[in-house]
Tab-separated table of C-alpha atoms in Angstrom:
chain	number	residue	atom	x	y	z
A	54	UNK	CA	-110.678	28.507	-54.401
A	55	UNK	CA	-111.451	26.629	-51.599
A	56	UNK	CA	-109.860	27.020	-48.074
A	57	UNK	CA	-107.778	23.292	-48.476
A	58	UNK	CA	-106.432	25.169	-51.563
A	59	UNK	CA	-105.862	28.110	-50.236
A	60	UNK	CA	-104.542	26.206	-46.930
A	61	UNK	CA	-101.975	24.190	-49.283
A	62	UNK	CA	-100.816	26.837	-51.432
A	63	UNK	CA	-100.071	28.551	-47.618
A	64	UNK	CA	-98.082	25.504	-46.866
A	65	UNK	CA	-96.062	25.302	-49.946
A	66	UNK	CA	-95.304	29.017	-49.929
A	67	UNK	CA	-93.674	27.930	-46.140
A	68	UNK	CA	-92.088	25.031	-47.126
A	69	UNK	CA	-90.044	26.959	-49.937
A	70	UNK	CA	-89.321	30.490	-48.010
A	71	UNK	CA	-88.145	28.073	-45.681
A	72	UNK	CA	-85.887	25.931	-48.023
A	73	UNK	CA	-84.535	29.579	-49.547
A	74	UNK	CA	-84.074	31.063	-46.305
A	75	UNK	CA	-81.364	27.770	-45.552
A	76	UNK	CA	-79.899	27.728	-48.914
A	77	UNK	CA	-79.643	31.719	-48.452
A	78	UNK	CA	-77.567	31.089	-45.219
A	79	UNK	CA	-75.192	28.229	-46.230
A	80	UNK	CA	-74.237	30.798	-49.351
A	81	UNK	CA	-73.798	33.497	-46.858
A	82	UNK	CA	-71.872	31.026	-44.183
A	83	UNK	CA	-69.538	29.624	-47.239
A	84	UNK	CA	-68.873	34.059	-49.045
A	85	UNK	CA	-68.538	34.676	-45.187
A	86	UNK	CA	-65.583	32.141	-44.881
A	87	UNK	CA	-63.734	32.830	-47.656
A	88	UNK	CA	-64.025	36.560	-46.912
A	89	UNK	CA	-62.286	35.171	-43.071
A	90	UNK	CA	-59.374	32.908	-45.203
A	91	UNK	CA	-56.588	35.169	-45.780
A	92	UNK	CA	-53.349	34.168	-47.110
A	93	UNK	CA	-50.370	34.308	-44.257
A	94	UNK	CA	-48.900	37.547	-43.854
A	95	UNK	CA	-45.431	37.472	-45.553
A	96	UNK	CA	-42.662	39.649	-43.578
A	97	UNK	CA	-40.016	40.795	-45.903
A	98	UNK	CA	-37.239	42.196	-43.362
A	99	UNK	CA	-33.139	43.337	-43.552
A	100	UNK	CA	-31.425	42.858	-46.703
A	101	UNK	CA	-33.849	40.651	-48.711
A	102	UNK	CA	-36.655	44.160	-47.793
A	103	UNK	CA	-33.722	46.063	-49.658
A	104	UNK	CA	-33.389	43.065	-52.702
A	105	UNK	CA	-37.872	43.296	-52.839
A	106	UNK	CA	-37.916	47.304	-52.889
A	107	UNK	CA	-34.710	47.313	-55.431
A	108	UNK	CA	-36.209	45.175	-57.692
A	109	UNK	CA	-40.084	46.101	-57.262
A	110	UNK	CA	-39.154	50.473	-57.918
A	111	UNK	CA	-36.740	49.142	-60.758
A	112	UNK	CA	-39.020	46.708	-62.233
A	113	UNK	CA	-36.580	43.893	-62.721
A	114	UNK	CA	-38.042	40.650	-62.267
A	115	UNK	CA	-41.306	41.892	-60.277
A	116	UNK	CA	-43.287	38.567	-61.236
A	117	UNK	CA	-40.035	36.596	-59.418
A	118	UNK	CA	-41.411	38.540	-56.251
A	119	UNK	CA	-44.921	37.010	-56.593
A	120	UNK	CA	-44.232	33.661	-57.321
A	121	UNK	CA	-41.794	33.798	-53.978
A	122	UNK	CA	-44.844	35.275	-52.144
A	123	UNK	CA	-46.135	32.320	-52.779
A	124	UNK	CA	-44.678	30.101	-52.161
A	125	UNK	CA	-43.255	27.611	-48.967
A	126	UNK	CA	-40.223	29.805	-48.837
A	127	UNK	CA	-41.522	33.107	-48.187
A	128	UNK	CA	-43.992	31.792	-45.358
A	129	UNK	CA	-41.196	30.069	-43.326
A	130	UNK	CA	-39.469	33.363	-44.063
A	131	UNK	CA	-36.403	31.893	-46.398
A	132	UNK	CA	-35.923	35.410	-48.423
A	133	UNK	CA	-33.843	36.418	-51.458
A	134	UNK	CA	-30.136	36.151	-49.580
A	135	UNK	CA	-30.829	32.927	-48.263
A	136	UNK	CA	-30.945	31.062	-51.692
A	137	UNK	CA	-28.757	33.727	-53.689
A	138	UNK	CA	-25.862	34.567	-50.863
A	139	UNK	CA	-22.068	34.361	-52.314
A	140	UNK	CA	-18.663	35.279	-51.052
A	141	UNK	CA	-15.712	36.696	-53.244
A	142	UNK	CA	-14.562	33.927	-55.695
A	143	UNK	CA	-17.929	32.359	-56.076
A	144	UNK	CA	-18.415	31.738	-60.121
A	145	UNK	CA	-21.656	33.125	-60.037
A	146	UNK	CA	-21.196	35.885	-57.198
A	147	UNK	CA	-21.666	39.395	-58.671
A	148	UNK	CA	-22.574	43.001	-56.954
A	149	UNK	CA	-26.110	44.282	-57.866
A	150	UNK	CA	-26.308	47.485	-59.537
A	151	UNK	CA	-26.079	50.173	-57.414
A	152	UNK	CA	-26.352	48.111	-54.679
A	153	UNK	CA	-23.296	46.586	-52.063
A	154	UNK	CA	-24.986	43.436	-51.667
A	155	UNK	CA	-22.994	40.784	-53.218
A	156	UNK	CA	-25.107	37.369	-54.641
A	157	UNK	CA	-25.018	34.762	-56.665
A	158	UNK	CA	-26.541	34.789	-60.138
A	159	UNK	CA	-26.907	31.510	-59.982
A	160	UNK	CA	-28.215	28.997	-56.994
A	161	UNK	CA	-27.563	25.112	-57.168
A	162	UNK	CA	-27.725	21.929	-55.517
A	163	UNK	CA	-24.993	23.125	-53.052
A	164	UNK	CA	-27.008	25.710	-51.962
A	165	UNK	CA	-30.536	24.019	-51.449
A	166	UNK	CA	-28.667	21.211	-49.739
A	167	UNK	CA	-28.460	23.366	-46.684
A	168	UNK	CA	-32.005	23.156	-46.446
A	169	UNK	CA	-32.671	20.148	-48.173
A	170	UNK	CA	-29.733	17.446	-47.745
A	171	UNK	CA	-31.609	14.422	-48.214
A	172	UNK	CA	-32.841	15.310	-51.250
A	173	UNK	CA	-29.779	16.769	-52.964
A	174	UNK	CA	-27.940	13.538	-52.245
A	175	UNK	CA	-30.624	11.331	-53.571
A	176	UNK	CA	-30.768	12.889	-56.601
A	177	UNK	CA	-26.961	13.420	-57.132
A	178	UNK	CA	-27.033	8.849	-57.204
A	179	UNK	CA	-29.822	8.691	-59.758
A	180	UNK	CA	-30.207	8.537	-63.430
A	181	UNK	CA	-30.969	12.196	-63.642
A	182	UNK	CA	-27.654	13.067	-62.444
A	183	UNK	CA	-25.833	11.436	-65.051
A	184	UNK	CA	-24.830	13.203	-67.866
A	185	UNK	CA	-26.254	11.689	-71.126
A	186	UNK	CA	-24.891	13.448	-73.506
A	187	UNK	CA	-21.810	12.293	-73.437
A	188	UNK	CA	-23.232	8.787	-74.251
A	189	UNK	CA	-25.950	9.524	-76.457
A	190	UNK	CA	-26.500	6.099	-78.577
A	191	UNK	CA	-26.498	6.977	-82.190
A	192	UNK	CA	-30.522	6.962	-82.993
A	193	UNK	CA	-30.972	9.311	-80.401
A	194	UNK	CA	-28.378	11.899	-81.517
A	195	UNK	CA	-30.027	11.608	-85.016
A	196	UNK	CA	-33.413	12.639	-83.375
A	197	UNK	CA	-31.803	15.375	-81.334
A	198	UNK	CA	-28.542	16.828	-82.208
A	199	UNK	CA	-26.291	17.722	-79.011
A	200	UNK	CA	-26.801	21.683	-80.342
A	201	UNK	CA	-30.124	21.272	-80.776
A	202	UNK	CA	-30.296	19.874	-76.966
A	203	UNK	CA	-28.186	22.634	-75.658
A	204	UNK	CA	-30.479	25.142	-77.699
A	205	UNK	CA	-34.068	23.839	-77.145
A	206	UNK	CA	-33.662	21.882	-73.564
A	207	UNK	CA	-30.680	22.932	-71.442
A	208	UNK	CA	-30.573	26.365	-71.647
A	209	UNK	CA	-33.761	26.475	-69.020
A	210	UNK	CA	-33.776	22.952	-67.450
A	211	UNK	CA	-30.627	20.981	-67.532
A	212	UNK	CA	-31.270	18.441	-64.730
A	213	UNK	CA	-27.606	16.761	-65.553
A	214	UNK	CA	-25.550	20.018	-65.435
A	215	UNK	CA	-22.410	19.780	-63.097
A	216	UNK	CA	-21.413	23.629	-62.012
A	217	UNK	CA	-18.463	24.630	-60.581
A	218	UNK	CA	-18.669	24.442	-57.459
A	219	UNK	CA	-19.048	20.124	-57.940
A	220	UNK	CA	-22.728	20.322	-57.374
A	221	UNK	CA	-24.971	18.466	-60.012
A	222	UNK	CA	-28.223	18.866	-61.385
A	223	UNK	CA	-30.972	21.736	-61.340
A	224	UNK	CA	-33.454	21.341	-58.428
A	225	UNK	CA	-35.886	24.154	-60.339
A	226	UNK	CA	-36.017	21.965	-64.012
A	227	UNK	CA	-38.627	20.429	-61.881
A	228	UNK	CA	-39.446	22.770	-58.869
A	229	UNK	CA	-40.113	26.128	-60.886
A	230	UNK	CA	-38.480	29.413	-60.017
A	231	UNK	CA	-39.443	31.063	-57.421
A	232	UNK	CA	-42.405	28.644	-56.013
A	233	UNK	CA	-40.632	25.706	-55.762
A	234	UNK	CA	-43.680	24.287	-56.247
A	235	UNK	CA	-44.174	20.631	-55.625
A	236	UNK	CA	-47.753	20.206	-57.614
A	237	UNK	CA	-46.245	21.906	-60.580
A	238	UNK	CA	-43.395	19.043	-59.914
A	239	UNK	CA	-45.875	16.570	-59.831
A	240	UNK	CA	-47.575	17.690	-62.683
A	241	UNK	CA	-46.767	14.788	-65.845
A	242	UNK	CA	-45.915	17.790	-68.058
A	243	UNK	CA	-43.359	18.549	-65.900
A	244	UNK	CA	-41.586	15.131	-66.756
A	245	UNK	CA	-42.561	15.540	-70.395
A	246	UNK	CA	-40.402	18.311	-70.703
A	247	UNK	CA	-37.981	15.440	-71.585
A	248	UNK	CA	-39.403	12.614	-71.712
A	249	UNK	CA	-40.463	13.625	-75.224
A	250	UNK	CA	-39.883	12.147	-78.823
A	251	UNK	CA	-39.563	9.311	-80.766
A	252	UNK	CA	-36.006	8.357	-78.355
A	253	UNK	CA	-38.109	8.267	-75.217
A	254	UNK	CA	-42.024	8.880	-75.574
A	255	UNK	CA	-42.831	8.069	-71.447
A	256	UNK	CA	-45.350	11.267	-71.590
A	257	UNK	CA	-47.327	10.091	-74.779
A	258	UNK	CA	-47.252	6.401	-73.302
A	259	UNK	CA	-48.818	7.809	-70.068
A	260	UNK	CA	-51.332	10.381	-71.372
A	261	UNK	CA	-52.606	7.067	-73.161
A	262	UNK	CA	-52.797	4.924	-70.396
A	263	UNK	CA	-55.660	4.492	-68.480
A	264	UNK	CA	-53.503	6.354	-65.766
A	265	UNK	CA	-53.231	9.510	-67.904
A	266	UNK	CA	-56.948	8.836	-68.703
A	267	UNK	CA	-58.512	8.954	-65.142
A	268	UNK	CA	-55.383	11.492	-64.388
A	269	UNK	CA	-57.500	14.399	-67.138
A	270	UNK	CA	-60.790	13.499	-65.863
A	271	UNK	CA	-60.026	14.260	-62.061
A	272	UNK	CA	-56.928	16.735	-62.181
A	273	UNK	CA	-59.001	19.612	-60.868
A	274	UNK	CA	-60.222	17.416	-57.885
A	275	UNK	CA	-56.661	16.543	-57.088
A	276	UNK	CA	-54.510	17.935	-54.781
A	277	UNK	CA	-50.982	17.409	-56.269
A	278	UNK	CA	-49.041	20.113	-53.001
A	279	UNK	CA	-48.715	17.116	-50.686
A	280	UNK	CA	-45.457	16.434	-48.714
A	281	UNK	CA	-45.122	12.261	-49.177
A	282	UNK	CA	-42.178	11.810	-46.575
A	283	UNK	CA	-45.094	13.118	-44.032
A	284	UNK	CA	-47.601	10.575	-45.160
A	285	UNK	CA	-47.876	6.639	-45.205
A	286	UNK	CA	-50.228	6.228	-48.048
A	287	UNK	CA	-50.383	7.641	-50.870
A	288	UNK	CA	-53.097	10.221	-51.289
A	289	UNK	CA	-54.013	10.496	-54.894
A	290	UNK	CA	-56.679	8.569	-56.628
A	291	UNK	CA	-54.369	7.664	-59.591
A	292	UNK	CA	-50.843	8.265	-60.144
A	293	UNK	CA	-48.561	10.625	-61.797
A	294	UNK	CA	-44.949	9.910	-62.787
A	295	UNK	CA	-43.512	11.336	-59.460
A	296	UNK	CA	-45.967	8.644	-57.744
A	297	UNK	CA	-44.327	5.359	-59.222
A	298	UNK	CA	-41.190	6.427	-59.438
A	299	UNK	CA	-40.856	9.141	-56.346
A	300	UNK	CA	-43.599	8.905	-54.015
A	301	UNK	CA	-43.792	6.921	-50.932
A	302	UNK	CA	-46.693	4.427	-49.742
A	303	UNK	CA	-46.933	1.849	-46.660
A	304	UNK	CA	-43.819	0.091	-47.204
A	305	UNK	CA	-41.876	2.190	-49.618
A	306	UNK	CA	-40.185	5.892	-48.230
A	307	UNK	CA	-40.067	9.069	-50.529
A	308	UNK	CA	-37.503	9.254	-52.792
A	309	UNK	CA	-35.502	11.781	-55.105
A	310	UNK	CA	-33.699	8.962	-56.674
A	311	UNK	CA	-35.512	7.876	-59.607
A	312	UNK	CA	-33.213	4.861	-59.885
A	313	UNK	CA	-34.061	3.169	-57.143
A	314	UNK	CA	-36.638	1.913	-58.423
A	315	UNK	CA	-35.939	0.620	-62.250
A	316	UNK	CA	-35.220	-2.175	-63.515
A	317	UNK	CA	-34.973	-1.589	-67.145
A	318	UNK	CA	-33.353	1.011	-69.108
A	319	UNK	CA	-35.279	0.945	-72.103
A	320	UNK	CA	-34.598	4.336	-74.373
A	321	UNK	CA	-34.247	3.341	-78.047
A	322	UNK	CA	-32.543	1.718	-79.178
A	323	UNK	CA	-31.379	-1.063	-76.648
A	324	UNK	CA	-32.663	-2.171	-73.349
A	325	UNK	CA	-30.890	-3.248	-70.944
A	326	UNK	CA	-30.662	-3.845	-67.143
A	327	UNK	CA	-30.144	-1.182	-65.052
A	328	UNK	CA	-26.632	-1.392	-63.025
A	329	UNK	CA	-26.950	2.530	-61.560
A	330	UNK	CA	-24.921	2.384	-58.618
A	331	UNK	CA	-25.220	-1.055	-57.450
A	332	UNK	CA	-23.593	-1.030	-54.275
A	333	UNK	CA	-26.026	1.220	-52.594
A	334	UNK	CA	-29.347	0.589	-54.866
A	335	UNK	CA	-28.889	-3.485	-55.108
A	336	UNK	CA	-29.338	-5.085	-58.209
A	337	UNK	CA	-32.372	-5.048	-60.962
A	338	UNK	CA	-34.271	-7.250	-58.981
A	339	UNK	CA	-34.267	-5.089	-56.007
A	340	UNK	CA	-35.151	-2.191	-57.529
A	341	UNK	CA	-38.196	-4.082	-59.472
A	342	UNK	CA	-39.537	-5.041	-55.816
A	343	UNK	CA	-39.592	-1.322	-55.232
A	344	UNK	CA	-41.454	-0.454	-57.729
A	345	UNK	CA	-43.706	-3.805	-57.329
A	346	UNK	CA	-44.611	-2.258	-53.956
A	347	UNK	CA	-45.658	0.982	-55.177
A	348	UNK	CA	-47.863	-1.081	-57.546
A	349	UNK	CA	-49.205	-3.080	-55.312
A	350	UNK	CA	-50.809	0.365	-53.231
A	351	UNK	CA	-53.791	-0.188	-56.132
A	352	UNK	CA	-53.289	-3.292	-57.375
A	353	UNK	CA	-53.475	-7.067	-56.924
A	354	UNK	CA	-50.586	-8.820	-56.604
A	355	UNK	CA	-50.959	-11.237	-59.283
A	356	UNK	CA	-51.739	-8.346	-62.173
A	357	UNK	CA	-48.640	-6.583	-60.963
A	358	UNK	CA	-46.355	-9.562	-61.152
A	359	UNK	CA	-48.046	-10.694	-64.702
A	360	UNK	CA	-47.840	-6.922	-65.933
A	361	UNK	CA	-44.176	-6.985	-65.260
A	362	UNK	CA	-43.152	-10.246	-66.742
A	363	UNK	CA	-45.658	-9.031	-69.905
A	364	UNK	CA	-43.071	-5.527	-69.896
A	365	UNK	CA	-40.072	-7.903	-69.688
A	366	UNK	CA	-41.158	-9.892	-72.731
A	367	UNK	CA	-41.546	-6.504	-74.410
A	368	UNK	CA	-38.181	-4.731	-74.059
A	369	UNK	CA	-36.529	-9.172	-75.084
A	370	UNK	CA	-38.571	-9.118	-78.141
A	371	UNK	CA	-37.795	-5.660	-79.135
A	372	UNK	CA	-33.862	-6.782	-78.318
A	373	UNK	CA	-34.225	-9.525	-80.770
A	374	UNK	CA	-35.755	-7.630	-83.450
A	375	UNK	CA	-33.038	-4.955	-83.291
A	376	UNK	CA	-30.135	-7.618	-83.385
A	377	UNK	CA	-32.035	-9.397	-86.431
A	378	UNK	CA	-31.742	-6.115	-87.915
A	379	UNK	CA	-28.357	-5.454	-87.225
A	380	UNK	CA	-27.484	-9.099	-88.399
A	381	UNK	CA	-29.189	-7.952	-91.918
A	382	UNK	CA	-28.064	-4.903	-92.324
């Protein structure tokens, strides 16, 4: 072997210690700062300390406690008593076992609107706060059977449910107990809960779109958690459900009313202009301009406004085809 040989092989073996020794140190700078992230200290203090240690050396509901700890709640210190307080009377108010501490069994809309006013009140003016069982159309009662709703829906997410104390709805049939978690919200499972079936198939229609598509491809890259009322576009690379009908962008503001923005009702087996609550939403053609702006975040103008009149002409023809069929039958 020569000495330029012997002179390369030198310079190679220094060019790669050299390229291990910075590889070896970004590892070691990246282990180093995840070993340096810890998660914020959660203080659990006064009564909700007693509910924690009750529950925790009784083992009653332990995983409740970690999903808490996890959540947005337990870091801004809003414990057990905050969300489960009751007074003497309350329909849900009972006295823990062994325990003097009286609660409520059950929290609702009442109760989160101390915290979370807006929100309660825009949802108690939308669709969700209606309760559609009582006007079922006949094809959808044939698919599911009132029972078979109470049974196989309601009994853990009733989003329509009026309680007794006048409050409606059930913040946590999209927020899950305890985390309150606004990705799993977010999440287009979440909505397909019900919007499920041959009645109203909105999460087989958007796991087939092109949305739902790029959605599968990139979900791990996506950071769902965001707050949009503390944001002015919208963050995402392509939508969920919550983003067209929830989200806020440039010109549009957050909502919790998922009226405000549709124009058509169109669950079998009729569709038909939406007239929720006029007087404060406007008309159909309001609330289609809301939802045209949400659109219009990703999209030209002119394939929004054609895609819309295209969706119109759907939900006419279908109209037509189910009169025809009335007519014959």
């Amino acid at each position: 072997m020569d000495k330029n040989e012997l002179r390369t092989q030198k310079l190679l073996i220094g060019i790669f210690s050299i390229l291990l020794t910075v590889v070896l140190v970004i590892v070691a700078g990246v282990e180093a700062k995840k070993s340096t992230e810890t998660k914020p200290v959660i203080e659990v203090t006064g009564v909700n300390k007693r509910c924690v240690s009750c529950h925790t050396e009784k083992g009653i509901a332990v995983k409740a406690i970690d999903q808490w700890k996890e959540s947005q709640h337990a870091i801004k210190n809003i414990g057990c008593i905050d969300c489960h307080k009751a007074e003497k009377g309350d329909f849900d108010a009972f006295y823990c076992p062994d325990s003097d501490i009286l609660v409520g069994r059950h929290p609702t809309p009442k109760d989160c609107a101390e915290c979370h006013q807006q929100q309660v009140e825009e949802f108690a003016q939308s669709k969700h706060a209606h309760q559609f069982w009582i006007i079922k159309n006949d094809d959808r009662s044939i698919f599911e059977p009132t029972i078979t709703t109470r049974h196989g829906c309601e009994q853990c997410h009733n989003i329509s449910i009026v309680w007794p104390d006048k409050s409606v709805g059930e913040c946590d049939a999209c927020h899950p107990k305890h985390t309150f978690s606004r990705a799993v919200a977010r999440q287009p499972e979440t909505c397909g809960e019900c919007h499920i079936g041959p009645d109203h198939p909105h999460i087989e229609i958007y796991l087939e779109s092109k949305h739902g598509n790029i959605f599968r491809a990139k979900e791990k890259q996506m950071n769902l958690n965001y707050a949009s009322k503390d944001l002015k576009k919208i963050p995402i690379e392509v939508p969920t459900c919550a983003t067209c009908h929830m989200d806020g962008n440039e010109t549009q503001p957050s909502t919790h009313n998922v009226s405000a923005r549709l124009a058509w009702e169109s669950q079998a087996a009729w569709s038909y202009r939406t007239v929720w609550l006029q007087d404060k939403l406007g008309d159909w053609t309001i609330k289609r301009a809301r939802m045209e702006a949400i659109c219009k975040s990703c999209h030209a103008p002119e394939f929004v406004e054609t895609y819309f009149l295209t969706a119109d002409l759907v939900n006419l023809q279908y109209n037509e085809l189910r009169r025809v069929f009335c007519l014959l039958g």
